[in-house]
Every structure is written in C-alpha cells, then in structure tokens.
C-alpha cells in the first residue's frame, strides 16, 4: 500500500527579522565544480554534461531535491524508532512535477510504501511525521534571499541579526539587571567585537512558554551553547550569556592542546596567572591552595605537582599554572591550579551577567541546584508535591505543564528545597510509552524562577522523540549511587533515578519558600543570601572574576561541595595523562621501533579504556569523519603491533575490533581483510598466494594492498595522515585554536591598554 504527501511550492514573499542558522562557505574548483564547506563537512557539486559540466557529482538543485526526501525519511525513522517499528519494509520516494508554463513552480510528490500489516494509527502517524519535515516547512513558508557584497567574509563578524522585539522595548525579567533587549544587544556586541560570528542552529518551542535554542561559532562549531527561557528573548539572552561565560572561563577549550606558540607565550590562560615550580621530590608548591583546600584535595599527601600540570600547554618545564580566587570569608587571594579546576568542576559554578552580582546569583544557584540534586538522587529521597493551589499562582508555567500532559507525558512538580533550606525546585516527566523518566531541577532565590527553570531545562534542545531515550527508574541502589550516574545527570540530566523518588510518602514537608529580595539592589542582596547558605553549611567559597573580554563573568568554586567529578580523579584519572601520549601519537608515522615499543607500553599500563577515543585522550579536535577522528586506544595498539610485526597480538586485537568496535563500513572491511591475511600468515599449512585472488574479489584491490602491505611492512598505520605537534593538516583543531586566539589576543590587548 502506498500513501502520498504532495507539496506545492509557492514562492510568495515574506519579510522578517531572524537569526543566522548556518554559515556555508563556497570555494570555486576546476571547471564548473564547486565546494561547499559547513561544520566538518564538504559537499562537491557539479553540473550535468548538458549544462557543460562533467556530471561527476550531483548539481546544486539535485542536492536541494534530495534534501526534502531525506528529511521526510528522517522523520519517518524517528517515528518508527520511538515505537519499535522496523523500517525494513518501508520505502519512500519523491518526484518533482514541473509546471510547463513556469519551471519555478513545482510540486514535490512524496510517496511512502508501508507494510500491509501496519495499523491505521501508525499509518496516519507516519504521514503526520512526514508533514513535520523541516525542509518542507521552510520551502512552504517561502524563504527570502538577501544578497550583499562585503569586504571580507572572514572579517564580517556580525554576531546576530536582531530579533524583532518591537523596537525600543524594555522587557525586564527576574534575575536580570538590564532589560532583555539591552542584554542581548550588549552580549551580541561583545561577541562581534571579538570577531566571533554566532549562528543559531535551531529553535524549539514545543509547549507554551518554553523556548530553547542552540547557538554556535560559525567558524568553530565545537564552541556552542544552549539557551532556555519562557520567551524567545529570554532564551536568546540565556544562550548568549552561557556562550560568554564559557569563553570567559576558557571552557570551550578545556582539555585541548593549544599549540606551542601559546604554550610559550607571556601568558597561557589569563594575564594574571602565576606559575609555580614543584617542591622537592615533586611535592606541591606552598603558594597554591590553602589549608582548607589541601585538607580536601590532599588529605593523605598523595597529590603530586605532576598531577597539576595543565593539559592545554603541556609545558612541564614552566611548572603549575594557577589562577587567583578570592576567599569569601576574609577576601584573601588563593591560587587554584587550572588543572584542578578543569578536572573536577567542569562548567559548574560559571556564569556571565550584566553585573557581577547577577552573575554570582546564577553561579550560586547552579551550584545549589547540582549539589541538592546529587543529594536527592544518591540518598533516594522522596520529595513533596507542590499543591495545586500553589501552581495555580503561575498560570504561564501551568500552561506548559498541561501541554506536556496533553501529549501523554505525566508531570510531577516537586519541592526540592529539602524543607525550605535550599532554593531548588524539580519537575519530573514520565514517559508511559517507554517507561523512562526525566527529573529536571532548577534553582534561583525566587520560587517562581526556580520552578520556571526546572520546566524550561526539561525541554532544552529536546524534541518529543528525544524523550523516548530516557532511562527507566530502578530499585537497584548501586546503579543510582554510582559516580558516573551523577556525571550523566550533570551532562544532560539523562541519569538514572530511584523508584523511591516516586513514593507518595515524602521525606520532607512542602515549603512555599522564597529567598528573593524585594529591594532595589536585589541581585546583590540575593548573592549575599546564597553565600550565607554556604556559610551555614561550613563551606568556604572562592570567586574568580573574568572581565577582560568586555563582559562580566565569574567562576565560584566550593571545595568539597561543587565538584562534578570525584576528587580522586586528580590522581587516578587526570586529564593531563594526555602529556604521556600526545607528542608520540601526533608523531606516530615517524616514530622508530624503540619509540613505538615505549608508546605501546604506556598505552597498556595506564588503565585506559580500550574503546575510548584518541582525540579525547590527547586533546586534539580531529575531524570526526577521518580515521584519526574515529581512532580508539584499541585500534592504535593494533596498528602499533602491526608496525612492530607482532602478528599474534595484532590478530587478537583485530578480532576484538571487529566484535566490539563501531566504525565505518569501509574500515571494518579493511580489518576483515586483515583478519583473513593474518590468519593465513599465522597458519604454517596455508599460503597467502592460494587465497589472494578471491580475497581481492571479496575486499577489492585497495583494501587488499593495504592488508598485504601491513604484512610486508610497505604500509604502516593505514589510513592515518602525517601530523606533529605543529598540528599541520588538522583543520578542525586549527579552527578551535582560531577561536581561542581571538580570546587570547583580546586579553593581551587589555593588558597593553
């Protein structure tokens, strides 16, 4: 049976003010061939021979036609995957019917063939899913083209086209010291002045009063943030604020190698950084941390100076790079190693704002949100419901909750203040289709704002289909309290929740709390209130302010309270283990056998996950579509064994690769060919010449030449291109460094000024 959706294209004019969604740069190649680059992808276009091209690849209009069919198929796949429906017997096609009197007026006819035994409900559901195709909706809306000349594409750093916010509007929301319109304008100007072009990749507004968006650097899309809010403007301000906080705190570049030039520059991270030499026998320098911090991070004197060398510079000779933080109890300066901050706190406790007080309130709110969330999850606490009479006071929030329930997702609204002690709320969604749950937390001194943040966080960057991937609750306490579960909750709130969380018998009584100030300088007062809660817990807070980029940002750390990763990671799973491998891996193709043996020994004796990727291990942004980008520890060991002619070990690892590793079909076929070649070579009764002809028929000449070349030594490290610490040929990583160089240069100019 075949169903069809017909799309008539009407190019009527619609004028609007919007935001950049993707930058595509085009290069002119030979003849009529063109090259379009976006993100990490390259698309080559040509023209047919009829139009004087070579017909070597599809033309631009062919790609356009294919995009709508592929987009329709994508939504069909999402629908089927969410319901466990196989797509094996589903076929989809598209034909474009051209009006003979006007070739620019066309009908796109999408037809889909569905299995005979599919229910009528799913048939209609699939047709409705195709109707949601993004390409279709954009074409039907009628895009408008603006064509202009600029002096330099790279110098055009317009951060954002203005949102149509009604002219000189002044929209104030709780927590912001300036109107949203002014906040957006100021932050956009900061980014534009840095030479960063922001593009908005997606907007989402699935339910009333809940908006989210994804923004990224057009040149370096690895630098991205998500924003959320009850309106488009508040979501955009959220995304821009998070972007600036991550720039200001170098979070976008954490774990990455910044290259030799920056590693040896006058400063690496910030102009006010200090470098400290290790003490005798590698002990910690006396100038870093304080007694309070040392009691938490080095209680058994196991922490060594080598654990605190920063990953980004890898400059061991320079010593430990540390940044000044102000201890809030007495305003004394304490130096924190950047490596310690990166390893333990990740992005927790970072914020940017119109004022320092505004940023501090956001920082502290997030710290309490994550700490209280952790306590609730790990202790398997049951929270009290918020009474309906209280929810009725916030109709704009209630409208979103009701919309979720109308979509078939039961919602629980919980007071997470633990008896009115903390400014935290929780909105939990249940998915009866899959049995999964999602506990979303939000914090702010205002009860209303905390509740709103819990709801907007729930759908930040998510589609309804994405809610089908939520894990089910469990009564297995070990699964809930496992440290990595909290990390999952921190990353995207996708961790496991205990069934005990859903008990009707709560561990605390409901409190309609409110820590919000009512005076003029509310953020300043609220920051004092939140610092006061930490003081009542006998927790010391340390604050670093970063304002060199033209915006106010800060980071607050609360040792023993706001860490995301276990403190023991400083010793046992430190990111600066990259320094053991980075140089040799980047010089891999030029290493002699002695160096390869030494590298292999380090790979095998440092408790590495064999399926972890090399890119993360050494802090290099390889193009994910290359062999380097997909290289794992296991595959690297395999290739080294081959180069060293350790055939038995190589053959064993080939088997492990084929059984467990996820890679491209082409790479798997190469290893299948290599598996056969090694098996024959290791069997004294077999001759490779007896099998070569049919192996070539099976795997092709190119793969067999590589497999046989690995055996005779003529092919080493198949698929890997040469590089070094100079980072040549690593375009994706260079774009990340371009982004950091803009920040580094701005800080340098600030010092000189």
XYZ file of C-alpha atoms in Angstrom:
753
model
C 0.000 0.000 0.000
C 1.322 3.448 -0.914
C 0.447 6.802 0.673
C 1.472 10.201 -0.612
C 2.036 13.752 0.566
C 2.011 16.476 -2.073
C 3.840 19.763 -1.510
C 3.014 22.662 -3.787
C 5.758 25.284 -3.700
C 4.560 28.896 -3.684
C 7.386 31.437 -3.545
C 5.392 34.313 -2.075
C 7.410 36.999 -0.305
C 7.682 37.080 3.483
C 9.840 39.698 5.180
C 11.047 39.072 8.726
C 13.959 39.656 11.011
C 15.624 36.447 12.091
C 18.878 34.835 13.155
C 21.755 33.134 11.368
C 21.284 29.343 11.358
C 24.274 28.072 9.386
C 27.231 29.549 7.556
C 28.130 27.743 4.321
C 31.330 28.825 2.577
C 31.802 28.023 -1.109
C 35.101 27.575 -2.964
C 35.437 27.597 -6.762
C 37.189 24.478 -8.073
C 38.138 23.428 -11.608
C 35.663 23.866 -14.481
C 32.143 24.160 -13.021
C 32.833 22.183 -9.856
C 32.098 23.884 -6.542
C 32.953 23.028 -2.960
C 30.655 23.936 -0.058
C 32.025 23.719 3.481
C 29.980 23.741 6.696
C 30.672 22.281 10.132
C 33.080 19.383 9.438
C 31.524 18.504 6.088
C 32.475 19.190 2.486
C 29.988 18.836 -0.377
C 31.136 18.885 -4.018
C 28.703 19.992 -6.718
C 28.973 19.906 -10.498
C 26.659 20.343 -13.481
C 25.434 17.734 -15.900
C 27.156 17.404 -19.274
C 24.103 19.073 -20.820
C 24.977 22.217 -18.856
C 28.712 21.984 -19.749
C 29.739 20.207 -16.550
C 31.392 16.810 -16.180
C 28.408 15.217 -14.447
C 30.860 13.825 -11.895
C 28.709 14.606 -8.844
C 25.162 15.928 -8.289
C 24.331 19.526 -9.090
C 23.167 22.124 -6.525
C 19.491 21.675 -7.410
C 19.862 17.892 -7.198
C 21.087 18.252 -3.612
C 18.134 20.505 -2.870
C 15.668 17.933 -4.205
C 17.344 15.133 -2.294
C 17.269 17.138 0.942
C 13.475 17.125 1.151
C 13.245 13.368 0.534
C 15.972 12.674 3.104
C 14.337 14.995 5.628
C 10.988 13.231 5.171
C 12.680 9.850 5.646
C 14.413 11.145 8.789
C 11.083 11.973 10.416
C 9.708 8.567 9.423
C 12.737 6.920 11.055
C 12.252 8.952 14.241
C 8.597 7.911 14.423
C 9.360 4.243 13.853
C 12.340 4.078 16.213
C 10.311 5.671 19.004
C 7.701 2.937 18.669
C 9.904 -0.023 17.905
C 8.641 -0.298 14.320
C 11.028 -1.823 11.799
C 11.740 0.267 8.691
C 12.936 -2.773 6.745
C 9.774 -2.952 4.602
C 9.136 0.784 4.347
C 10.072 2.534 1.109
C 9.910 6.238 0.329
C 10.298 8.141 -2.934
C 9.899 11.708 -4.181
C 9.074 13.075 -7.617
C 9.058 16.743 -8.548
C 6.431 17.743 -11.073
C 7.321 20.892 -13.025
C 4.707 23.340 -14.279
C 5.391 23.576 -18.064
C 4.444 27.271 -18.054
C 6.601 28.167 -15.050
C 9.534 25.888 -14.212
C 9.972 27.630 -10.859
C 6.577 26.380 -9.748
C 6.794 22.712 -8.842
C 5.011 20.021 -6.875
C 7.074 17.684 -4.725
C 5.208 14.402 -4.532
C 6.457 12.231 -1.661
C 5.128 8.671 -1.660
C 5.636 6.074 1.023
C 5.000 2.343 0.846
C 4.055 0.777 4.184
C 3.722 -2.888 5.223
C 0.243 -4.332 4.828
C 0.027 -5.335 8.494
C 0.745 -1.853 9.851
C -2.062 -0.394 11.945
C -4.154 2.501 10.685
C -2.973 4.567 13.661
C 0.680 4.160 12.722
C -0.057 4.827 9.054
C -1.556 8.176 9.952
C 1.236 8.817 12.442
C 3.893 8.293 9.774
C 2.116 10.618 7.333
C 1.879 13.268 10.044
C 5.573 12.802 10.825
C 6.483 13.468 7.172
C 4.368 16.592 7.317
C 6.759 17.879 10.022
C 9.750 17.763 7.645
C 11.852 20.887 8.216
C 12.833 21.275 4.561
C 9.173 21.071 3.535
C 8.089 23.676 6.061
C 10.841 26.120 5.079
C 10.011 25.760 1.374
C 6.303 26.199 2.041
C 6.958 29.305 4.143
C 8.907 30.754 1.231
C 12.492 31.750 2.123
C 13.650 35.248 1.222
C 17.145 35.749 -0.241
C 19.250 38.736 0.784
C 22.276 39.251 -1.492
C 25.016 41.655 -0.463
C 28.699 42.413 -1.004
C 31.149 42.511 1.935
C 34.817 43.469 2.007
C 35.834 40.234 3.755
C 33.790 37.173 4.617
C 36.117 36.313 7.479
C 36.043 39.851 8.873
C 32.246 40.012 8.796
C 31.702 39.189 12.456
C 28.085 40.233 12.802
C 27.087 38.246 15.843
C 23.321 38.213 15.451
C 20.624 39.697 13.310
C 18.323 41.484 15.701
C 15.256 39.740 16.986
C 12.099 41.618 16.112
C 11.388 42.682 19.670
C 9.122 45.590 18.918
C 11.534 48.481 18.590
C 12.655 50.115 21.817
C 11.117 47.542 24.132
C 12.281 47.176 27.710
C 11.408 43.714 28.925
C 12.541 43.053 32.478
C 12.590 39.556 33.963
C 13.589 38.444 37.475
C 17.340 37.918 37.812
C 18.384 40.372 35.059
C 19.699 43.830 35.964
C 19.016 45.167 32.457
C 16.110 44.689 30.017
C 16.363 41.613 27.803
C 16.688 43.780 24.702
C 19.695 45.616 26.152
C 21.203 42.385 27.496
C 21.006 40.766 24.047
C 22.423 43.851 22.325
C 25.335 44.139 24.757
C 26.286 40.466 24.570
C 25.965 40.413 20.776
C 28.284 43.418 20.587
C 30.864 41.713 22.816
C 30.947 38.681 20.527
C 31.073 40.796 17.372
C 33.968 42.847 18.774
C 35.862 39.605 19.410
C 35.415 38.648 15.751
C 33.082 35.749 16.539
C 30.154 35.163 14.207
C 27.350 33.417 16.051
C 24.830 31.291 14.192
C 21.642 29.879 15.633
C 21.327 26.280 14.529
C 17.871 25.568 15.934
C 14.900 26.936 17.840
C 12.419 24.811 19.776
C 9.027 25.774 21.198
C 7.203 22.503 21.793
C 4.886 23.731 24.543
C 3.600 27.167 25.589
C 6.079 29.472 27.338
C 9.047 27.119 26.913
C 11.677 28.144 24.341
C 15.158 26.789 23.714
C 17.831 27.304 21.080
C 21.278 26.089 20.073
C 23.946 28.669 19.168
C 27.483 28.096 17.889
C 30.508 29.774 16.347
C 30.129 29.674 12.555
C 33.889 29.169 12.128
C 34.393 26.840 15.081
C 31.122 24.933 15.652
C 32.714 22.952 18.515
C 32.083 26.150 20.507
C 28.347 26.036 21.213
C 25.793 26.610 23.944
C 22.109 26.055 24.547
C 19.710 28.621 25.938
C 16.297 28.322 27.527
C 13.538 30.601 28.718
C 9.838 31.331 28.737
C 10.172 33.624 25.680
C 12.382 33.808 22.594
C 14.179 36.813 24.038
C 14.875 35.217 27.421
C 16.105 32.018 25.739
C 18.420 34.016 23.471
C 19.780 36.016 26.414
C 20.362 32.710 28.219
C 22.276 31.231 25.275
C 24.427 34.323 24.767
C 25.148 34.578 28.480
C 26.232 30.961 28.592
C 28.381 31.488 25.499
C 30.193 34.434 27.061
C 30.626 32.619 30.396
C 32.269 29.708 28.582
C 34.518 31.987 26.573
C 35.493 33.921 29.674
C 36.264 30.752 31.635
C 38.054 29.023 28.704
C 35.567 26.172 28.984
C 35.246 25.725 25.218
C 38.935 24.870 25.058
C 39.235 22.677 28.159
C 41.211 19.503 27.578
C 42.528 20.706 24.208
C 46.153 21.272 23.246
C 46.698 24.960 22.488
C 49.889 24.589 20.498
C 53.498 25.547 21.029
C 53.063 29.288 20.421
C 50.517 29.784 23.195
C 52.278 27.291 25.491
C 55.335 29.568 25.419
C 53.552 32.934 25.313
C 53.823 35.554 28.045
C 50.630 34.068 29.477
C 48.705 30.933 28.532
C 45.302 31.248 30.208
C 44.994 34.748 31.700
C 47.340 37.723 32.127
C 47.102 37.472 35.932
C 48.023 33.763 36.081
C 51.086 32.652 38.066
C 53.388 29.701 37.508
C 54.852 27.728 40.404
C 57.745 25.287 40.395
C 57.252 21.924 42.140
C 58.782 21.447 45.575
C 61.400 18.851 46.453
C 60.660 15.374 45.102
C 57.603 16.690 43.265
C 55.735 17.987 46.300
C 53.128 20.720 45.920
C 54.368 24.311 45.902
C 53.491 26.072 49.158
C 51.996 29.032 47.248
C 48.993 27.136 45.826
C 45.681 26.373 47.557
C 45.200 26.915 51.301
C 44.893 24.659 54.317
C 41.138 24.311 53.854
C 41.554 23.173 50.232
C 44.523 20.931 50.963
C 42.515 19.098 53.626
C 40.021 18.228 50.863
C 42.266 17.646 47.864
C 45.356 16.216 49.513
C 44.342 14.633 52.836
C 46.830 11.749 52.535
C 49.671 13.698 50.861
C 49.271 11.636 47.650
C 48.759 14.596 45.335
C 51.950 15.493 43.487
C 52.944 18.521 41.462
C 52.918 16.351 38.317
C 49.165 15.864 38.798
C 48.599 19.613 38.433
C 50.468 20.403 35.189
C 47.886 21.950 32.861
C 46.782 19.917 29.863
C 46.417 22.858 27.497
C 50.040 23.992 27.404
C 51.659 20.705 28.418
C 54.569 22.896 29.441
C 56.094 20.779 32.207
C 59.231 22.941 32.455
C 57.140 26.016 33.213
C 55.535 24.367 36.235
C 51.984 24.616 37.584
C 49.726 27.335 36.173
C 47.376 28.734 38.821
C 44.717 31.461 38.907
C 43.782 33.857 41.719
C 40.470 33.246 43.512
C 39.183 35.415 46.357
C 38.262 33.512 49.519
C 34.912 34.910 50.602
C 35.365 34.507 54.359
C 38.246 37.013 54.553
C 38.776 38.273 50.949
C 42.282 36.758 50.789
C 43.642 35.601 47.402
C 44.210 31.862 46.963
C 45.799 30.370 43.830
C 43.982 27.390 42.279
C 45.739 25.243 39.636
C 43.856 25.426 36.342
C 44.257 21.653 36.048
C 42.362 21.100 39.295
C 39.512 23.345 38.135
C 39.268 21.595 34.763
C 39.378 18.093 36.200
C 36.836 18.471 38.983
C 34.427 21.340 38.333
C 33.929 21.286 34.534
C 31.357 24.075 33.900
C 29.737 24.084 37.337
C 29.746 27.493 39.004
C 30.361 29.585 35.864
C 28.215 32.496 34.754
C 28.147 35.816 32.920
C 25.832 38.705 33.655
C 25.079 42.367 33.217
C 26.632 42.859 36.664
C 28.877 40.800 38.914
C 26.061 40.285 41.419
C 23.780 38.971 38.669
C 26.462 36.517 37.565
C 27.135 35.430 41.170
C 23.460 34.674 41.799
C 23.398 32.491 38.685
C 26.637 30.734 39.694
C 25.473 30.007 43.212
C 22.015 28.928 42.044
C 23.587 26.335 39.719
C 25.882 25.136 42.490
C 22.932 24.560 44.816
C 20.854 23.004 42.029
C 23.509 20.378 41.281
C 24.530 19.711 44.876
C 20.938 19.277 46.059
C 20.090 17.197 43.002
C 23.009 14.928 43.804
C 21.903 14.560 47.419
C 18.333 13.729 46.373
C 19.423 11.176 43.786
C 22.112 9.489 45.879
C 20.016 9.349 49.062
C 16.990 8.212 47.001
C 14.820 10.839 48.647
C 11.104 11.253 48.001
C 10.132 14.903 47.548
C 6.818 16.587 48.405
C 4.416 17.577 45.640
C 3.714 21.249 45.068
C -0.003 21.756 45.911
C -2.273 22.640 43.010
C -3.294 25.852 44.742
C 0.344 26.987 44.622
C 0.787 26.024 40.958
C -2.360 27.983 40.098
C -0.457 31.152 41.050
C 1.788 30.663 37.990
C -0.553 30.202 35.003
C 2.209 30.634 32.377
C 4.121 27.702 33.925
C 0.983 25.652 34.385
C 0.129 26.067 30.686
C 3.379 24.332 29.722
C 2.847 21.513 32.213
C -0.674 20.894 30.930
C 0.589 20.855 27.335
C 3.070 18.108 28.237
C 0.339 16.057 29.873
C -1.888 16.515 26.816
C 0.963 14.985 24.792
C 0.791 11.912 27.036
C 3.615 12.739 29.474
C 2.556 12.767 33.153
C 4.370 15.544 35.042
C 5.222 15.713 38.743
C 6.087 19.095 40.261
C 8.184 18.731 43.411
C 9.632 20.996 46.079
C 13.363 20.178 46.179
C 14.266 22.703 48.877
C 14.689 19.893 51.463
C 12.456 21.620 53.963
C 12.961 25.201 52.775
C 16.751 25.139 53.194
C 17.776 25.447 49.516
C 16.286 27.452 46.600
C 15.681 24.403 44.375
C 12.656 23.006 42.514
C 12.074 19.858 40.463
C 9.831 18.997 37.522
C 9.799 15.289 36.647
C 8.433 13.896 33.405
C 7.271 10.306 32.936
C 7.056 8.586 29.550
C 4.470 5.769 29.672
C 5.423 4.729 26.118
C 8.920 3.674 27.164
C 8.859 3.586 30.961
C 11.537 6.280 31.109
C 11.674 9.282 33.443
C 13.461 12.614 33.471
C 13.968 14.590 36.674
C 14.736 18.223 35.831
C 15.947 20.598 38.548
C 16.161 24.383 38.661
C 17.367 26.861 41.251
C 17.036 30.574 41.998
C 16.228 32.624 45.092
C 12.761 33.180 43.621
C 10.365 30.197 43.930
C 8.741 31.145 40.617
C 12.010 31.480 38.702
C 13.347 28.178 40.082
C 10.119 26.444 39.023
C 10.244 28.006 35.562
C 13.891 26.962 35.122
C 13.021 23.382 36.057
C 10.417 23.289 33.304
C 12.499 25.018 30.609
C 15.507 22.800 31.433
C 13.278 19.778 30.851
C 12.869 20.547 27.140
C 16.097 22.430 26.415
C 17.237 21.181 22.999
C 14.870 18.215 23.135
C 12.126 17.035 20.819
C 9.232 14.868 21.894
C 11.006 11.990 20.133
C 14.074 12.646 22.284
C 12.007 11.910 25.368
C 11.840 8.287 24.242
C 15.507 7.777 25.165
C 15.040 8.369 28.893
C 16.190 5.589 31.240
C 13.647 3.812 33.464
C 13.761 4.139 37.270
C 15.296 1.364 39.354
C 15.234 -0.072 42.861
C 18.913 -1.045 42.492
C 20.611 1.490 44.736
C 24.094 0.752 43.355
C 23.021 1.913 39.875
C 21.742 5.207 41.287
C 24.692 5.975 43.568
C 27.399 5.017 41.056
C 29.557 8.159 40.482
C 29.128 8.136 36.717
C 25.357 8.324 37.156
C 25.712 11.762 38.674
C 28.006 12.799 35.822
C 25.256 11.760 33.369
C 22.772 13.849 35.345
C 25.165 16.790 35.135
C 25.798 16.483 31.390
C 22.195 16.275 30.182
C 20.055 15.060 33.114
C 19.811 11.616 31.479
C 20.971 9.641 34.503
C 19.012 7.023 36.428
C 16.513 7.906 39.172
C 15.393 5.621 42.007
C 11.813 4.350 42.142
C 11.877 5.525 45.770
C 11.862 9.072 44.410
C 8.243 8.463 43.344
C 6.936 7.419 46.753
C 3.791 9.242 47.904
C 5.357 9.331 51.371
C 7.817 12.223 51.100
C 10.901 12.649 53.268
C 10.255 16.387 53.694
C 7.192 18.569 54.115
C 6.322 21.065 51.390
C 7.549 24.615 51.978
C 6.464 27.559 49.845
C 9.875 29.138 50.228
C 11.198 32.413 48.843
C 14.778 33.649 49.208
C 14.234 36.528 46.778
C 14.970 40.100 47.799
C 12.386 42.838 47.408
C 14.659 45.887 47.427
C 16.345 47.853 44.668
C 19.680 46.018 44.622
C 18.082 42.570 44.572
C 20.878 40.575 42.931
C 23.462 41.888 45.375
C 21.239 41.002 48.331
C 20.413 37.586 46.876
C 24.092 36.810 46.296
C 24.730 37.584 49.977
C 21.835 35.303 50.939
C 23.199 32.418 48.858
C 26.742 32.884 50.186
C 25.130 32.837 53.639
C 23.635 29.388 52.998
C 27.117 28.069 52.173
C 28.475 29.658 55.346
C 25.761 27.935 57.390
C 26.972 24.630 55.891
C 30.560 25.476 56.943
C 31.563 25.615 53.276
C 34.222 28.015 52.007
C 33.587 29.705 48.647
C 36.227 31.126 46.283
C 35.457 33.584 43.476
C 37.377 34.467 40.289
C 36.193 37.370 38.135
C 36.919 37.451 34.384
C 36.134 40.769 32.703
C 38.903 41.075 30.106
C 36.576 40.401 27.150
C 34.276 43.360 27.702
C 31.674 41.437 29.697
C 31.389 40.443 33.338
C 31.806 36.738 34.078
C 32.902 34.761 37.096
C 33.540 31.309 38.460
C 32.748 30.214 42.012
C 34.199 27.014 43.445
C 33.110 25.440 46.713
C 35.653 22.731 47.602
C 34.094 19.523 48.837
C 30.662 20.624 47.574
C 30.513 21.813 43.958
C 32.794 19.273 42.259
C 31.266 17.250 39.416
C 33.922 14.551 39.133
C 35.353 12.568 42.080
C 38.281 14.249 43.816
C 40.369 11.095 43.411
C 40.331 11.720 39.642
C 43.177 14.172 40.240
C 45.367 11.162 40.936
C 43.739 8.283 39.103
C 42.030 9.778 36.034
C 43.617 13.164 35.424
C 43.133 14.807 32.026
C 46.833 15.634 31.923
C 47.582 11.982 31.212
C 47.431 13.394 27.684
C 51.032 14.502 28.251
C 52.109 10.836 28.331
C 50.844 10.276 24.796
C 50.257 13.498 22.858
C 53.657 14.076 21.259
C 54.277 10.466 20.262
C 50.763 9.966 18.895
C 50.992 13.110 16.775
C 54.433 11.972 15.545
C 53.248 8.374 15.157
C 54.136 7.927 11.497
C 57.746 8.987 12.066
C 58.488 7.026 15.272
C 61.175 4.338 15.218
C 60.580 0.899 16.698
C 62.078 1.795 20.075
C 59.715 4.741 20.461
C 56.769 2.614 19.303
C 57.551 -0.015 21.945
C 57.692 2.695 24.614
C 54.374 4.201 23.455
C 52.733 0.782 23.389
C 53.951 0.120 26.918
C 52.365 3.361 28.164
C 49.103 2.582 26.369
C 48.945 -0.824 28.040
C 49.951 0.250 31.542
C 47.860 3.339 32.268
C 44.437 1.761 32.780
C 42.943 3.270 29.637
C 39.538 2.294 28.315
C 40.377 0.469 25.076
C 37.260 1.845 23.397
C 37.899 5.467 24.363
C 38.905 7.737 21.503
C 42.407 9.039 20.934
C 41.101 12.549 20.213
C 39.875 12.931 23.799
C 42.951 11.245 25.244
C 45.423 13.689 23.712
C 43.200 16.768 23.469
C 43.074 17.146 19.690
C 39.937 18.006 17.692
C 40.299 15.622 14.761
C 37.707 15.711 12.007
C 35.201 13.061 13.107
C 34.868 11.856 9.516
C 38.520 10.791 9.305
C 40.391 7.740 10.580
C 42.116 9.948 13.159
C 38.718 11.171 14.353
C 37.454 7.615 14.892
C 40.681 6.121 16.210
C 40.378 4.322 19.562
C 43.019 3.166 22.019
C 42.417 -0.425 20.893
C 42.894 0.364 17.212
C 46.033 2.394 17.900
C 47.535 -0.538 19.837
C 46.542 -2.830 16.974
C 48.314 -0.643 14.411
C 51.436 -0.405 16.574
C 51.537 -4.203 16.912
C 51.345 -4.435 13.120
C 54.170 -1.955 12.679
C 56.287 -3.947 15.152
C 55.400 -7.194 13.341
C 53.763 -8.677 16.442
C 51.366 -10.750 14.396
C 49.715 -12.811 17.157
C 48.913 -9.750 19.266
C 47.716 -7.828 16.201
C 45.448 -10.691 15.136
C 43.900 -10.897 18.599
C 43.155 -7.171 18.597
C 41.690 -7.348 15.080
C 39.195 -9.869 16.450
C 38.304 -7.537 19.323
C 37.953 -4.607 16.934
C 35.573 -6.483 14.646
C 33.500 -7.771 17.544
C 33.041 -4.635 19.598
C 34.234 -1.515 17.804
C 31.938 0.868 15.994
C 33.490 2.266 12.835
C 32.749 2.905 9.181
C 31.808 0.050 6.869
C 34.973 0.665 4.837
C 37.221 0.449 7.901
C 35.524 -2.748 9.066
C 36.035 -4.332 5.661
C 39.733 -3.454 5.802
C 40.039 -5.227 9.141
C 38.080 -8.205 7.825
C 40.613 -8.441 5.021
C 43.473 -8.040 7.514
C 41.921 -10.705 9.762
C 41.995 -13.201 6.884
C 45.541 -12.252 5.855
C 46.870 -12.607 9.420
C 45.062 -15.924 9.913
C 46.680 -17.315 6.764
C 50.095 -15.928 7.691
C 49.963 -17.466 11.182
C 48.957 -20.898 9.869
C 52.028 -22.868 8.726
C 49.894 -25.000 6.438
C 48.400 -22.099 4.451
C 49.880 -19.980 1.644
C 48.662 -16.445 1.028
C 49.117 -16.852 -2.736
C 46.388 -19.532 -2.754
C 43.839 -17.023 -1.431
C 44.891 -13.676 -2.859
C 42.708 -13.797 -5.978
C 39.440 -14.446 -4.151
C 40.339 -12.126 -1.285
C 40.758 -9.363 -3.859
C 37.394 -10.218 -5.370
C 35.850 -10.014 -1.906
C 37.563 -6.906 -0.497
C 38.863 -5.057 -3.563
C 42.418 -4.248 -4.590
C 42.848 -1.140 -2.423
C 41.970 -2.905 0.842
C 43.977 -5.999 -0.031
C 47.003 -3.916 -0.999
C 46.777 -2.262 2.424
C 46.342 -5.571 4.279
C 49.216 -7.252 2.431
C 51.295 -4.080 2.801
C 50.805 -4.235 6.579
C 52.297 -7.717 6.437
C 55.366 -6.885 4.343
C 55.980 -3.509 6.009
C 55.256 -1.345 2.977
C 52.066 0.064 4.586
C 52.272 1.379 8.143
C 49.364 2.925 10.068
C 46.934 2.551 7.204
C 44.547 5.488 6.856
C 46.359 7.844 9.225
C 47.767 11.019 7.710
C 51.037 12.553 8.974
C 50.910 15.253 11.642
C 53.005 16.521 14.558
C 52.952 18.965 17.460
C 52.803 21.656 14.762
C 49.225 20.402 14.143
C 49.520 20.532 10.364
C 46.542 19.248 8.405
C 44.207 19.374 11.411
C 41.646 21.871 10.139
C 39.035 21.265 12.836
C 41.567 21.731 15.639
C 43.003 24.806 13.951
C 39.533 26.347 13.878
C 39.217 25.736 17.611
C 42.613 27.402 18.115
C 41.498 30.300 15.919
C 38.650 30.825 18.357
C 40.935 30.723 21.387
C 43.463 33.014 19.705
C 40.757 35.692 19.420
C 40.180 35.439 23.174
C 43.893 35.364 23.974
C 44.520 38.410 21.764
C 41.684 40.364 23.399
C 43.174 39.683 26.842
C 46.605 40.690 25.630
C 45.260 43.997 24.257
C 43.508 44.635 27.557
C 46.836 44.319 29.375
C 48.633 46.612 26.927
C 45.854 49.183 27.208
